[in-house]
Coordinates of C-alpha atoms in Angstrom, one line a residue:
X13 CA -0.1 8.2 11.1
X14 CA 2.8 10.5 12.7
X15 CA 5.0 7.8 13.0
X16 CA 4.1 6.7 9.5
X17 CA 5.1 10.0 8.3
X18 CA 7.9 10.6 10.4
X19 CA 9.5 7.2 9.3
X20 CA 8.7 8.2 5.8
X21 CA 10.3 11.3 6.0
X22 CA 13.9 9.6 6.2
X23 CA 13.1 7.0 3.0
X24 CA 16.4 8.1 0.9
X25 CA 19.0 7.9 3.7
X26 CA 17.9 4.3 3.7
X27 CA 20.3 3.1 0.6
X28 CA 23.7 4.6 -0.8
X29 CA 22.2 3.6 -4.2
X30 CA 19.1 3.5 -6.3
X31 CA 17.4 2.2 -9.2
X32 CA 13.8 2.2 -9.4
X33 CA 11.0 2.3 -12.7
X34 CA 8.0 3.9 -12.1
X35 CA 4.7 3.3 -14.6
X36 CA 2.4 5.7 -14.8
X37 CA -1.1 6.0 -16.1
X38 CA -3.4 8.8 -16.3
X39 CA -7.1 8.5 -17.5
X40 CA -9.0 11.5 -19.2
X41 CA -10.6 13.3 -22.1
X42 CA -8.0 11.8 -24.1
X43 CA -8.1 8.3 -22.8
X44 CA -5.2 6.4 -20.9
X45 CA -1.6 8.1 -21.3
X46 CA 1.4 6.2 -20.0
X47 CA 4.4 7.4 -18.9
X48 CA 7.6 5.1 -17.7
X49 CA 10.3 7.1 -15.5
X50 CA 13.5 5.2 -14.7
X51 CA 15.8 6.9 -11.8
X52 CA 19.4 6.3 -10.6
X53 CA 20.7 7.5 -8.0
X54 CA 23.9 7.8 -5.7
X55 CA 24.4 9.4 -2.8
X56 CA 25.4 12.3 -2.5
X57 CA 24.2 14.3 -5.3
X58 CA 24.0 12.1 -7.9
X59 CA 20.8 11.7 -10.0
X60 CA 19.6 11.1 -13.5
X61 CA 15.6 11.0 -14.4
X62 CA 15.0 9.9 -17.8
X63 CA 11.1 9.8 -19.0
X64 CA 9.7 8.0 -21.8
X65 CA 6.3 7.6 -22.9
X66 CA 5.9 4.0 -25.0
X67 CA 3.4 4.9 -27.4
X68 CA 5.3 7.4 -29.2
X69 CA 8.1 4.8 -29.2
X70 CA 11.5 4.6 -28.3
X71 CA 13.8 6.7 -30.7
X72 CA 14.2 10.1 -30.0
X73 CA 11.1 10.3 -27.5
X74 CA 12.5 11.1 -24.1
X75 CA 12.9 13.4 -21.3
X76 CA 16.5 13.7 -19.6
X77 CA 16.8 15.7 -16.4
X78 CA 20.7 15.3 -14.5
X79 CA 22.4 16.2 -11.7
X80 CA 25.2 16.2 -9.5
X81 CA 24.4 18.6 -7.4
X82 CA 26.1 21.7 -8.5
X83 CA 24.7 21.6 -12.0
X84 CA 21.3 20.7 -13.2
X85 CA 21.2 19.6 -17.0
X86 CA 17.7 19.1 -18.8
X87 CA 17.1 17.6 -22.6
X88 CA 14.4 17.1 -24.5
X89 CA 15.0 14.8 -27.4
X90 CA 11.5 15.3 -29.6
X91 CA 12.2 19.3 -29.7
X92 CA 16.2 18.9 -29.1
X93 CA 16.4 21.2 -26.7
X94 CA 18.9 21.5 -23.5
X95 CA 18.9 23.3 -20.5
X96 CA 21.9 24.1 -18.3
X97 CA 22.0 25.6 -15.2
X98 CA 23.1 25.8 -11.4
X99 CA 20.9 23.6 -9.0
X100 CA 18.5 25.6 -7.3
X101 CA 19.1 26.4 -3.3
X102 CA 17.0 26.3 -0.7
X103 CA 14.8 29.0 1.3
X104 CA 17.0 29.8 3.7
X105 CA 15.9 29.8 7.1
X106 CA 13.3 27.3 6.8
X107 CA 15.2 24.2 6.7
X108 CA 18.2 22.9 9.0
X109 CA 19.5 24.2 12.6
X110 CA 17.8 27.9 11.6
X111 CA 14.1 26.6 11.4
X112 CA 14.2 25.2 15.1
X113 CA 11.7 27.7 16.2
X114 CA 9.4 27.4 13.2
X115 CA 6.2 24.9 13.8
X116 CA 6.5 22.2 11.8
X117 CA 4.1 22.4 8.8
X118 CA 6.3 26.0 8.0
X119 CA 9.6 23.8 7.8
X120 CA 11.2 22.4 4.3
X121 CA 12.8 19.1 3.9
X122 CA 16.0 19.2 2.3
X123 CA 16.7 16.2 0.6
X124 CA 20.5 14.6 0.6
X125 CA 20.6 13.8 -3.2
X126 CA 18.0 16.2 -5.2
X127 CA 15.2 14.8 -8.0
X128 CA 12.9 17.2 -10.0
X129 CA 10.7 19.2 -7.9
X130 CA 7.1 18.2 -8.1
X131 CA 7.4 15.2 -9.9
X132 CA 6.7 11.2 -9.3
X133 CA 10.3 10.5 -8.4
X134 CA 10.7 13.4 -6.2
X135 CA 7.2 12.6 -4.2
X136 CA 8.3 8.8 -4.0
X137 CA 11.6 9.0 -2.8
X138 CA 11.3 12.1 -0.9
X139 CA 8.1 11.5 0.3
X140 CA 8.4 14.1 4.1
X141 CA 6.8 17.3 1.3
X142 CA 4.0 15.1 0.6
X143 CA 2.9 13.6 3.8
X144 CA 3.4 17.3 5.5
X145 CA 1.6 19.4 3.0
X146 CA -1.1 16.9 1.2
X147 CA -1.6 13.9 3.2
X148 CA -1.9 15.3 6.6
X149 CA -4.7 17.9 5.3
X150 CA -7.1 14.9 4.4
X151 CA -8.4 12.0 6.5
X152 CA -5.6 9.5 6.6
X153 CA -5.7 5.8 7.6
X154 CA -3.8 2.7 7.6
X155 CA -6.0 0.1 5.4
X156 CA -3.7 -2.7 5.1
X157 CA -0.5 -4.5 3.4
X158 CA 0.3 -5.5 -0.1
X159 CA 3.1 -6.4 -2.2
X160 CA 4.5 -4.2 -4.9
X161 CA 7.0 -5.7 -7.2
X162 CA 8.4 -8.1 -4.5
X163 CA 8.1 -5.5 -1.5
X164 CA 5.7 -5.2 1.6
X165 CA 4.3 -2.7 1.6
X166 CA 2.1 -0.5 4.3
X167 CA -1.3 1.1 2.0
X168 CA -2.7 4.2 3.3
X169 CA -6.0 6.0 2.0
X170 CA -6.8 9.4 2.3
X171 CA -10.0 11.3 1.8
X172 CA -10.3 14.6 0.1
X173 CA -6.3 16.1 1.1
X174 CA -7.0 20.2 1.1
X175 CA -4.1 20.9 -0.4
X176 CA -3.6 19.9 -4.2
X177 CA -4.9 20.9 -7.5
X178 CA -8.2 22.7 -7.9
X179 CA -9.5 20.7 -10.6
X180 CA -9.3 17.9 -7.7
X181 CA -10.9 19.6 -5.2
X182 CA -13.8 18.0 -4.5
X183 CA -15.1 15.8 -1.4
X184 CA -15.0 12.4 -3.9
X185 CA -11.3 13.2 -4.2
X186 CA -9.1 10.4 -2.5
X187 CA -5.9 8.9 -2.9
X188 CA -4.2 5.4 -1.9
X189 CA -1.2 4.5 -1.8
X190 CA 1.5 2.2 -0.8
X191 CA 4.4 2.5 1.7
X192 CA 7.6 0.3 1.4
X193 CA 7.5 -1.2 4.9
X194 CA 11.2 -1.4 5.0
X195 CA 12.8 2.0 3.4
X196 CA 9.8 3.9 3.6
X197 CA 9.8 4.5 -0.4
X198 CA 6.2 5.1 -1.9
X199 CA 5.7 2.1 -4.3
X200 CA 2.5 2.9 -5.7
X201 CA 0.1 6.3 -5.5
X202 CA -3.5 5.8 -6.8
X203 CA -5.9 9.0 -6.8
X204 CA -9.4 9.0 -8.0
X205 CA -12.6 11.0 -8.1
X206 CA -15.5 10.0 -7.6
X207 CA -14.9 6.3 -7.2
X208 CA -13.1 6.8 -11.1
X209 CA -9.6 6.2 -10.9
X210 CA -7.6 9.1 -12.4
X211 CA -4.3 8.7 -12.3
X212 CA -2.2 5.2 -10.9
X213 CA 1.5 5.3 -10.9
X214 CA 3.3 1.8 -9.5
X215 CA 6.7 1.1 -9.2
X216 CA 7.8 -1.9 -11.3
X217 CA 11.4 -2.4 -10.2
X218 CA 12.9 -0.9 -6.6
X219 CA 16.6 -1.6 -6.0
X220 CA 18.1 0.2 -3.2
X221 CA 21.6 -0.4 -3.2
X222 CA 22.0 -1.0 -6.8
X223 CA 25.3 -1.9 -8.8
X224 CA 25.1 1.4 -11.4
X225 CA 27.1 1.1 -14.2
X226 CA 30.3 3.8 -14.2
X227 CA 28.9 5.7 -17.1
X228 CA 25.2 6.4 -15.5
X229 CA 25.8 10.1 -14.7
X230 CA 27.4 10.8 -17.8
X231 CA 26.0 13.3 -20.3
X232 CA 26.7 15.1 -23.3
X233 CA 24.2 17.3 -25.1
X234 CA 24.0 15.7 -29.1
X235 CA 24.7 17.5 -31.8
X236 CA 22.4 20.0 -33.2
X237 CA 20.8 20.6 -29.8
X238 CA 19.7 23.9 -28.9
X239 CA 20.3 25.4 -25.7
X240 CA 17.9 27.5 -23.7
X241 CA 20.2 28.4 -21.1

């Protein structure tokens, strides 16, 4: 599993380009919620996240998030509200030449093009926070291969991971989930309690070096939007 991880770690320096769709679908109280991301992304510092969630359907119902790498610009079209703001920095001292002496578990990855921190694109593409502070708590193993949306991939399971959310924290707890076996990229995550599957998010198109149209990082607040900062 090290060598797993430690190929993982180095997914996004893999392509000079991305595109990549990721479904979502969680299951609860309320039933099944879906969720469709779409990322693009160019190297360096380019990167635009834009979420949607179909059942509400498609005009004004998204989530923008932008960057390109100095300035990080958020809109929300069902409240029409914009954020804009500088991209945040890292802890310094625990990344790069300055965290040589620091064992590994205390070091932070720092990515060469950001995504929004804790979320599905950010845990799929950067994938070295995830496999250092949740995966390697649990039991980790290598199941098998599959094929996600034309890919091999590598599927690993891991039982009950220490480190995630309370409400998960229980010995059922396990999570699966598939490895592109050539860049690295997670393609699907599955977790689930108890044998009940809580939450499956699968990537439904992966294009690393991807023709992006010239206007793909472009963005202008619309009118009538109201800025938080």
């Amino acid at each position: 599993m090290a060598d797993v991880f430690t190929f993982m770690r180095d997914a996004e320096l893999r392509f000079d380009t991305l595109r990549m769709r990721i479904e979502e679908h969680t299951f609860g109280v309320a039933g099944e919620q879906i969720s469709v991301i779409e990322v693009a992304l160019r190297h360096p510092n380019d990167a635009r996240v834009l979420t949607t969630q179909p059942a509400f359907g498609a005009t004004a119902n998204y989530e923008l998030w932008i960057s390109d790498g100095e300035v990080v610009r958020t809109y929300s079209a069902p409240h029409r509200l914009g954020t804009e703001r500088p991209a945040r920095r890292s802890v310094v001292g625990v990344s790069g030449p300055e965290s040589r002496d620091l064992p590994g578990t205390s070091r932070v990855y720092v990515p060469y093009t950001a995504l929004p921190m804790e979320t599905l694109p950010e845990t799929f593409v950067h994938p070295a926070g995830y496999c250092q502070n949740v995966l390697s708590t649990g039991d980790c193993r290598l199941v098998g291969a599959d094929t996600i949306s034309g890919r091999e991939a590598i599927i690993i399971e891991c039982a009950h991971p220490r480190t995630i959310e309370l409400v998960a924290d229980r010995p059922d707890f396990r999570i699966r989930m598939a490895v592109d076996r050539a860049d690295g990229v997670i393609l699907r995550l599955e977790e689930s309690i108890g044998g009940t599957v809580t939450r499956d998010a699968r990537v439904t198109e992966y294009e690393p070096d991807a023709l992006l149209a010239p206007g793909t990082f472009d963005f202008s607040f619309p009118t009538g939007t109201t800025k938080l900062y």
